[in-house]
PDB file of C-alpha atoms in Angstrom:
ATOM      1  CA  UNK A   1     -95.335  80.116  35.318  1.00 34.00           C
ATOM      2  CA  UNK A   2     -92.195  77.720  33.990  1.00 38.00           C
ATOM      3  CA  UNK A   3     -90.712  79.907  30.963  1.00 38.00           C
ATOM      4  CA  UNK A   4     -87.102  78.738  30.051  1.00 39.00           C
ATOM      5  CA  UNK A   5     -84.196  80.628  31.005  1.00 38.00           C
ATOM      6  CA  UNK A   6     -85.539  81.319  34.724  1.00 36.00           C
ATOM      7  CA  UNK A   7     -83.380  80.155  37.694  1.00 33.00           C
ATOM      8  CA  UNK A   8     -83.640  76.669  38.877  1.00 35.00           C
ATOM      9  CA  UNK A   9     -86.273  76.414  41.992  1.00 33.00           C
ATOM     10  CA  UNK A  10     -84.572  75.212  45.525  1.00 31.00           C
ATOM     11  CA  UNK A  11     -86.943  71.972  44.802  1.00 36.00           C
ATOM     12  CA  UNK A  12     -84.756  68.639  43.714  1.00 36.00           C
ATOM     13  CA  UNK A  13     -85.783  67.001  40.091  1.00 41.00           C
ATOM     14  CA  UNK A  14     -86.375  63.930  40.408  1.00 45.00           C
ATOM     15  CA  UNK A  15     -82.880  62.033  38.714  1.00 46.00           C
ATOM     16  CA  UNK A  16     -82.061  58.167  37.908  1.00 49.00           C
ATOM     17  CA  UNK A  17     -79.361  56.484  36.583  1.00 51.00           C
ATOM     18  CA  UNK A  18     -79.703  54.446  33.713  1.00 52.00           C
ATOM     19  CA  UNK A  19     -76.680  51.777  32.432  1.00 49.00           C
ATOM     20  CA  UNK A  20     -77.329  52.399  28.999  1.00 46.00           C
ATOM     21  CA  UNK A  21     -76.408  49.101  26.970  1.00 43.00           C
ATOM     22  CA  UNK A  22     -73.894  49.791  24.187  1.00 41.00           C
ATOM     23  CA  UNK A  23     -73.607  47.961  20.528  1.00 42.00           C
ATOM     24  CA  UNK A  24     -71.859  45.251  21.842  1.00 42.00           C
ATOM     25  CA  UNK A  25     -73.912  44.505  24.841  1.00 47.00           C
ATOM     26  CA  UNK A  26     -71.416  46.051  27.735  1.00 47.00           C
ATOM     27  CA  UNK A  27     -73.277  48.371  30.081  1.00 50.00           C
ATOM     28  CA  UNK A  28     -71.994  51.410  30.284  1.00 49.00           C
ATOM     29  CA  UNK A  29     -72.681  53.637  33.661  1.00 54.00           C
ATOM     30  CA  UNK A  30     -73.413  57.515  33.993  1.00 78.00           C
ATOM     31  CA  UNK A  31     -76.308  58.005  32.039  1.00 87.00           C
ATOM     32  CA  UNK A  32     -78.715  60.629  34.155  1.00 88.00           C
ATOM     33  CA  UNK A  33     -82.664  60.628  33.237  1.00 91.00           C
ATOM     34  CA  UNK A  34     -83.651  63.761  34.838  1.00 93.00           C
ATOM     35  CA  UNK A  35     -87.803  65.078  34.508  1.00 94.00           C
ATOM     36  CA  UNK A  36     -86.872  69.045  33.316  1.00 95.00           C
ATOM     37  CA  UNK A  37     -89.155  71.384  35.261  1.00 92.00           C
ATOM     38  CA  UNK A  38     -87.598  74.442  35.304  1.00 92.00           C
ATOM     39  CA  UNK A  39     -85.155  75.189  32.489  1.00 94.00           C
ATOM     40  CA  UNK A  40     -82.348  77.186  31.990  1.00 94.00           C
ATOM     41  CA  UNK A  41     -80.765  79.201  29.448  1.00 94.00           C
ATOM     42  CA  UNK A  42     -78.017  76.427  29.160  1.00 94.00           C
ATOM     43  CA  UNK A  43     -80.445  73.771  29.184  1.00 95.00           C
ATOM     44  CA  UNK A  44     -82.682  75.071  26.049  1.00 96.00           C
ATOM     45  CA  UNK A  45     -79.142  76.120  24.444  1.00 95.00           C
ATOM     46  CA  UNK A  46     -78.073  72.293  24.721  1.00 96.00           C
ATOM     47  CA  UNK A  47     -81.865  71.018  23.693  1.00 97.00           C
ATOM     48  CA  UNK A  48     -81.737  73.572  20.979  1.00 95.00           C
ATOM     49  CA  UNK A  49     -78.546  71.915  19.640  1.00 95.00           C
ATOM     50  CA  UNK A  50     -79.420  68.631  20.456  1.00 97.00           C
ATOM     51  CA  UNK A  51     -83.223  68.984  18.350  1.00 96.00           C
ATOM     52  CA  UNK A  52     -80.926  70.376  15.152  1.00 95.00           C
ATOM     53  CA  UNK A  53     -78.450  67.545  15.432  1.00 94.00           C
ATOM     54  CA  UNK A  54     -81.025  65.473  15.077  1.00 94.00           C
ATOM     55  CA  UNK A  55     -82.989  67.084  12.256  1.00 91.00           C
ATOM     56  CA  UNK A  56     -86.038  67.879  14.748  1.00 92.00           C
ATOM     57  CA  UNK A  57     -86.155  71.816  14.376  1.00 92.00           C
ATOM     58  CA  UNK A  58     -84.791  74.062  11.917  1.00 90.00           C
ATOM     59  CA  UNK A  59     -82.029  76.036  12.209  1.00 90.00           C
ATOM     60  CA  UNK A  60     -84.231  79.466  13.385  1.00 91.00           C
ATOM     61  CA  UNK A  61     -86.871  77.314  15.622  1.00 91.00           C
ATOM     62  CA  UNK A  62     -86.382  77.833  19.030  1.00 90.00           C
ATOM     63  CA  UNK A  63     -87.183  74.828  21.874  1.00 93.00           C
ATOM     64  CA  UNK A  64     -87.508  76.984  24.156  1.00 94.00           C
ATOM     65  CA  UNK A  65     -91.268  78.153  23.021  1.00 94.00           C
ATOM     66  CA  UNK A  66     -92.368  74.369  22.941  1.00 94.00           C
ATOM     67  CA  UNK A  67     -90.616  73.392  26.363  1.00 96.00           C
ATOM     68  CA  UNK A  68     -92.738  76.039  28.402  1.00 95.00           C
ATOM     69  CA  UNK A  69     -95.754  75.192  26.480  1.00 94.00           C
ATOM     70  CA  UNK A  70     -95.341  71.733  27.659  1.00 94.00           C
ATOM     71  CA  UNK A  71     -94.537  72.188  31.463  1.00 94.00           C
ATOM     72  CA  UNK A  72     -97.144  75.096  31.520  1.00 94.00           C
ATOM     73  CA  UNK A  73    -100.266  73.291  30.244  1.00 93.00           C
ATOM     74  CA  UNK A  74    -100.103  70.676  32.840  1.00 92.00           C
ATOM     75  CA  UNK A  75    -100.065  67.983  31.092  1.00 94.00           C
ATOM     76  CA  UNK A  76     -97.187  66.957  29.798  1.00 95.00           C
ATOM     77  CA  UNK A  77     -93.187  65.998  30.969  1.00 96.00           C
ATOM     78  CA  UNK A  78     -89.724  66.979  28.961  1.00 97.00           C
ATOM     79  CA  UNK A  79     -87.553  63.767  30.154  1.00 97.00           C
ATOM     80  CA  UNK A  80     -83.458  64.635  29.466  1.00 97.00           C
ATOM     81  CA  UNK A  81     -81.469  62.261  29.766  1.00 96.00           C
ATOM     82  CA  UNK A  82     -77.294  63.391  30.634  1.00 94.00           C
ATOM     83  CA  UNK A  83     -73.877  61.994  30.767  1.00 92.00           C
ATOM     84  CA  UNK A  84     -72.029  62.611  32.945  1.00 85.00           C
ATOM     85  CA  UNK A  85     -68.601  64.063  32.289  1.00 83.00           C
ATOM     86  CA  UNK A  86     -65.831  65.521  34.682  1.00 76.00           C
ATOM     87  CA  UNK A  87     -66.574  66.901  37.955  1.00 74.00           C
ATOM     88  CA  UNK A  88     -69.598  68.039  38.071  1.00 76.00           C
ATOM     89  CA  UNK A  89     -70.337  68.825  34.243  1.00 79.00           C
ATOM     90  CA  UNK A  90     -73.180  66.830  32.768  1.00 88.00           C
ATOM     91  CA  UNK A  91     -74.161  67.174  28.594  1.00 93.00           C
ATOM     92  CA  UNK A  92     -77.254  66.540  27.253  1.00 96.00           C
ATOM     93  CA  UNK A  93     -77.540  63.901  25.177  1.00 96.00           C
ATOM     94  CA  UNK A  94     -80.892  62.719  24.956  1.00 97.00           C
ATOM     95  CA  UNK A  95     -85.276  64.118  25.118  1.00 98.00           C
ATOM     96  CA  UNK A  96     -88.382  63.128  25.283  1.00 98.00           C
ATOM     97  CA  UNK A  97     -91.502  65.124  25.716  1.00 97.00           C
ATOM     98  CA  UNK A  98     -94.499  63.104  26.340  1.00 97.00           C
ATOM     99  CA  UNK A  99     -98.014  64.577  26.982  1.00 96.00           C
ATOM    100  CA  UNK A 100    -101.809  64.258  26.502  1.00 95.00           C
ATOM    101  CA  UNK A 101    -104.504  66.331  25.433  1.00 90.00           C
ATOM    102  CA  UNK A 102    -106.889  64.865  27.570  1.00 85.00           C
ATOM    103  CA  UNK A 103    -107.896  62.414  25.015  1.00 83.00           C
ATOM    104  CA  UNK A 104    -104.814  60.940  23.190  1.00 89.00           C
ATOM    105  CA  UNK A 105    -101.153  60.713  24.745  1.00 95.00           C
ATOM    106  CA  UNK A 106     -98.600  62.325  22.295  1.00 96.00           C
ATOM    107  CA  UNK A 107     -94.795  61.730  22.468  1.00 97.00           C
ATOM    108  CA  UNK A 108     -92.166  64.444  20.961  1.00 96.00           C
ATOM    109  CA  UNK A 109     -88.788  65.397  20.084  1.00 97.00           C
ATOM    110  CA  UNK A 110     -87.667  61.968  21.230  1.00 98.00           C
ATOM    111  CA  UNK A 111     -83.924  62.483  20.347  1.00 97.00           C
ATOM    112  CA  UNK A 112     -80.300  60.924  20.890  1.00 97.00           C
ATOM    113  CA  UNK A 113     -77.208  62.474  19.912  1.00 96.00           C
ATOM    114  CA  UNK A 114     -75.541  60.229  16.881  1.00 94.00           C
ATOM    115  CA  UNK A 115     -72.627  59.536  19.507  1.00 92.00           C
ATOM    116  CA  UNK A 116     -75.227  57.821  22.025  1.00 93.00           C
ATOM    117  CA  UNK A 117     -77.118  56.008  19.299  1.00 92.00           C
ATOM    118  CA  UNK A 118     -77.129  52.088  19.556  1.00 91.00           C
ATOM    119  CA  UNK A 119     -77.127  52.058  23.532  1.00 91.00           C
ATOM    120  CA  UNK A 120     -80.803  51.682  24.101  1.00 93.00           C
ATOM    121  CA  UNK A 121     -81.527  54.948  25.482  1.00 95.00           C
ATOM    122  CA  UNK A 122     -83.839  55.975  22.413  1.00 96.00           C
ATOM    123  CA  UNK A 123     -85.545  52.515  23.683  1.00 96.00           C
ATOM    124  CA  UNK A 124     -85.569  53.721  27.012  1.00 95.00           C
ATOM    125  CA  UNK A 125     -86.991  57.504  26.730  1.00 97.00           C
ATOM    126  CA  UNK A 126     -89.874  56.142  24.978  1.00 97.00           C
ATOM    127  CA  UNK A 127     -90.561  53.385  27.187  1.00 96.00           C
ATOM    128  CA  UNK A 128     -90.500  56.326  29.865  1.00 96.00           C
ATOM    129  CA  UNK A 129     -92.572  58.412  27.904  1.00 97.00           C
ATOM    130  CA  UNK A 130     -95.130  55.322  27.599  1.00 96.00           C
ATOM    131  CA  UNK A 131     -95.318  55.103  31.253  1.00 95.00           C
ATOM    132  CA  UNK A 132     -95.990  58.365  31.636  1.00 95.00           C
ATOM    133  CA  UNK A 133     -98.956  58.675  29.976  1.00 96.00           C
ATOM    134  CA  UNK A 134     -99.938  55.164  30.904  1.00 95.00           C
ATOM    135  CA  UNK A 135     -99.550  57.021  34.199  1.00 94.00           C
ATOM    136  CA  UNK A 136    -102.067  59.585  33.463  1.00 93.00           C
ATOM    137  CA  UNK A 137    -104.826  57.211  32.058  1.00 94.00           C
ATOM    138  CA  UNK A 138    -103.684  57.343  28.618  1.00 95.00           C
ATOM    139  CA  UNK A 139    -104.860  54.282  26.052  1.00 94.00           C
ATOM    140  CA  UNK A 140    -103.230  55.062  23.422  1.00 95.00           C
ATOM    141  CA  UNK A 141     -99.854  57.153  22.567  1.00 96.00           C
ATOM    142  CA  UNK A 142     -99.387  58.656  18.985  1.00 96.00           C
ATOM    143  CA  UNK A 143     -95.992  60.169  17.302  1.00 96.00           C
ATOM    144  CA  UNK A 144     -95.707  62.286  14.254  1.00 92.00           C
ATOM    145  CA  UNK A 145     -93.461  60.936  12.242  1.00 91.00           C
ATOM    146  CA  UNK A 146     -91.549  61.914   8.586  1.00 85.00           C
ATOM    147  CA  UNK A 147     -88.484  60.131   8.129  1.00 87.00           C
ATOM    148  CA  UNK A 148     -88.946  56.517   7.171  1.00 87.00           C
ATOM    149  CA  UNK A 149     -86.309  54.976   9.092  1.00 89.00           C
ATOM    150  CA  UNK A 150     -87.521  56.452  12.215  1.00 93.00           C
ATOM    151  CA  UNK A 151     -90.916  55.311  11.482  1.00 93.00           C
ATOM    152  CA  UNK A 152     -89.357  51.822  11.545  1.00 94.00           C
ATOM    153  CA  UNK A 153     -87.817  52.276  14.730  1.00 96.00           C
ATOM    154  CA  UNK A 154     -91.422  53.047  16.123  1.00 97.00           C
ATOM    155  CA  UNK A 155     -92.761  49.898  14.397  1.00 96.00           C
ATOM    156  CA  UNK A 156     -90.039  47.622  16.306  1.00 96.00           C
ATOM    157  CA  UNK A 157     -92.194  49.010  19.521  1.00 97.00           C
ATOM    158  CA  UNK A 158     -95.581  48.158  18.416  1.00 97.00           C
ATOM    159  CA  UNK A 159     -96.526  51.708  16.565  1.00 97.00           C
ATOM    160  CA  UNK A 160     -98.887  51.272  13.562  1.00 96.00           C
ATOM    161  CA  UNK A 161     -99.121  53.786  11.406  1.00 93.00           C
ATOM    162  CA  UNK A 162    -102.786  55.684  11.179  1.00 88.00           C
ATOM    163  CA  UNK A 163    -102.516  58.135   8.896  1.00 73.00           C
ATOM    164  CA  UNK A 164    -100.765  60.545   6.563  1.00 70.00           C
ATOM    165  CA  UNK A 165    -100.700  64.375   7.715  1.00 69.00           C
ATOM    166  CA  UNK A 166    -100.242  67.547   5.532  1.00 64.00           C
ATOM    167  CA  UNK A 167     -97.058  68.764   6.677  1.00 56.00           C
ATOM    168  CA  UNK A 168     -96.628  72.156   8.509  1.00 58.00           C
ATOM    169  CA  UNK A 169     -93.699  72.588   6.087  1.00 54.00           C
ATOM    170  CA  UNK A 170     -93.072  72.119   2.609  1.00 53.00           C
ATOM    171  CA  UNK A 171     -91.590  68.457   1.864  1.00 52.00           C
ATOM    172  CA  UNK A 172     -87.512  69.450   1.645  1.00 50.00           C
ATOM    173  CA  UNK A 173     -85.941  67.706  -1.882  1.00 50.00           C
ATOM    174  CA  UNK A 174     -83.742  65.596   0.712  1.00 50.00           C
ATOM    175  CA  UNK A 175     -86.995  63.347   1.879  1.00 48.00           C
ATOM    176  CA  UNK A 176     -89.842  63.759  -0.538  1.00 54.00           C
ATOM    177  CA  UNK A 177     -91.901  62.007   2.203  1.00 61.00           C
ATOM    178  CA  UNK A 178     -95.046  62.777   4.088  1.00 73.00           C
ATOM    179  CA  UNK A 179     -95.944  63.384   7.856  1.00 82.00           C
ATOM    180  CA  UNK A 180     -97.712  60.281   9.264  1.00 90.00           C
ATOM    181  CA  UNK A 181     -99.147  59.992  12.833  1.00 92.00           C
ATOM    182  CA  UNK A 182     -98.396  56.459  14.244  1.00 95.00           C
ATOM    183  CA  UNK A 183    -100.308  54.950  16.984  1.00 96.00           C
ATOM    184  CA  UNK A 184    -100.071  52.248  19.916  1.00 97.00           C
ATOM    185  CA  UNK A 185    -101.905  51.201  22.307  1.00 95.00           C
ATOM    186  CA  UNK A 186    -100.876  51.447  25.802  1.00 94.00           C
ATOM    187  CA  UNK A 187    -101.522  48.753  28.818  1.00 82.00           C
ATOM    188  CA  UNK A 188    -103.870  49.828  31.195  1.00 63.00           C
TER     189      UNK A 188
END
């Protein structure tokens, strides 16, 4: 069993570099898309901040619980990407969970630090995540969305939105908006 906050296996993850492409078109090397399958305590610490940075979880939700039901059920992939900084250090600045149910491919807490925005590595996790359950014989891919200006950055990849939701949470007084699940279909 994968539960977060165990010791790395002996096995190698699977890592590629990416030359993310900044606001002004320059590329800009060091970007690391690694395939998480055995977290650690510093790895769900960083995600943790990451997801809150970006208005994913609240401040007393814990990734950690949603990681290991992802890489335990078999059917899914937590995609970081990293930067690398000096030495050997590496920070987090980028997620994607993508997974399937069996019948419809979902992608999650697809994230990018606000320092990283505008490079095209939001692009590029879900375009990974899209493969991925292309991959596993997935039509179609669906994200639950609430902000409005994220749901246009879906639309700029095809996503159509299906349906409003009832929210897990209350609406906060910041948004006033609803949950919607957009939808795409994949190429097979």
């Amino acid at each position: 069993m994968k539960t977060p906050g165990s010791s790395p296996s002996p096995e190698n993850n699977p890592v590629h570099e990416l030359d993310a492409v900044n606001g002004s078109g320059d590329k800009r090397p060091g970007v690391f898309l690694e395939r998480l399958q055995n977290p650690t305590s510093g790895n769900i610490a960083a995600i943790n901040t990451l997801w809150r940075d970006c208005n994913l979880i609240a401040a007393d939700d814990d990734a950690g619980r949603d990681i290991a039901n992802c890489l335990n059920s078999g059917r899914g992939s937590v995609i970081l990407a990293r930067i690398k900084n000096t030495g050997n250090d590496t920070t987090i600045i980028g997620t994607v969970m993508a997974g399937h149910d069996g019948n419809n491919g979902w992608v999650h807490y697809l994230a990018v630090a606000p320092a990283a925005r505008g490079t095209g590595l939001g692009a590029a996790l879900l375009a990974l995540a899209e493969d991925i359950l292309t991959a596993s014989g997935q039509n179609t891919c669906n994200v639950t969305v609430e902000d409005p200006t994220i749901r246009d950055f879906y639309r700029r990849f095809g996503y159509k939105t299906e349906k409003p939701v009832s929210p897990s949470k209350p609406q906060t007084p910041e948004t006033q908006t609803d949950f919607v699940v957009m939808r795409k279909r994949l190429k097979s």
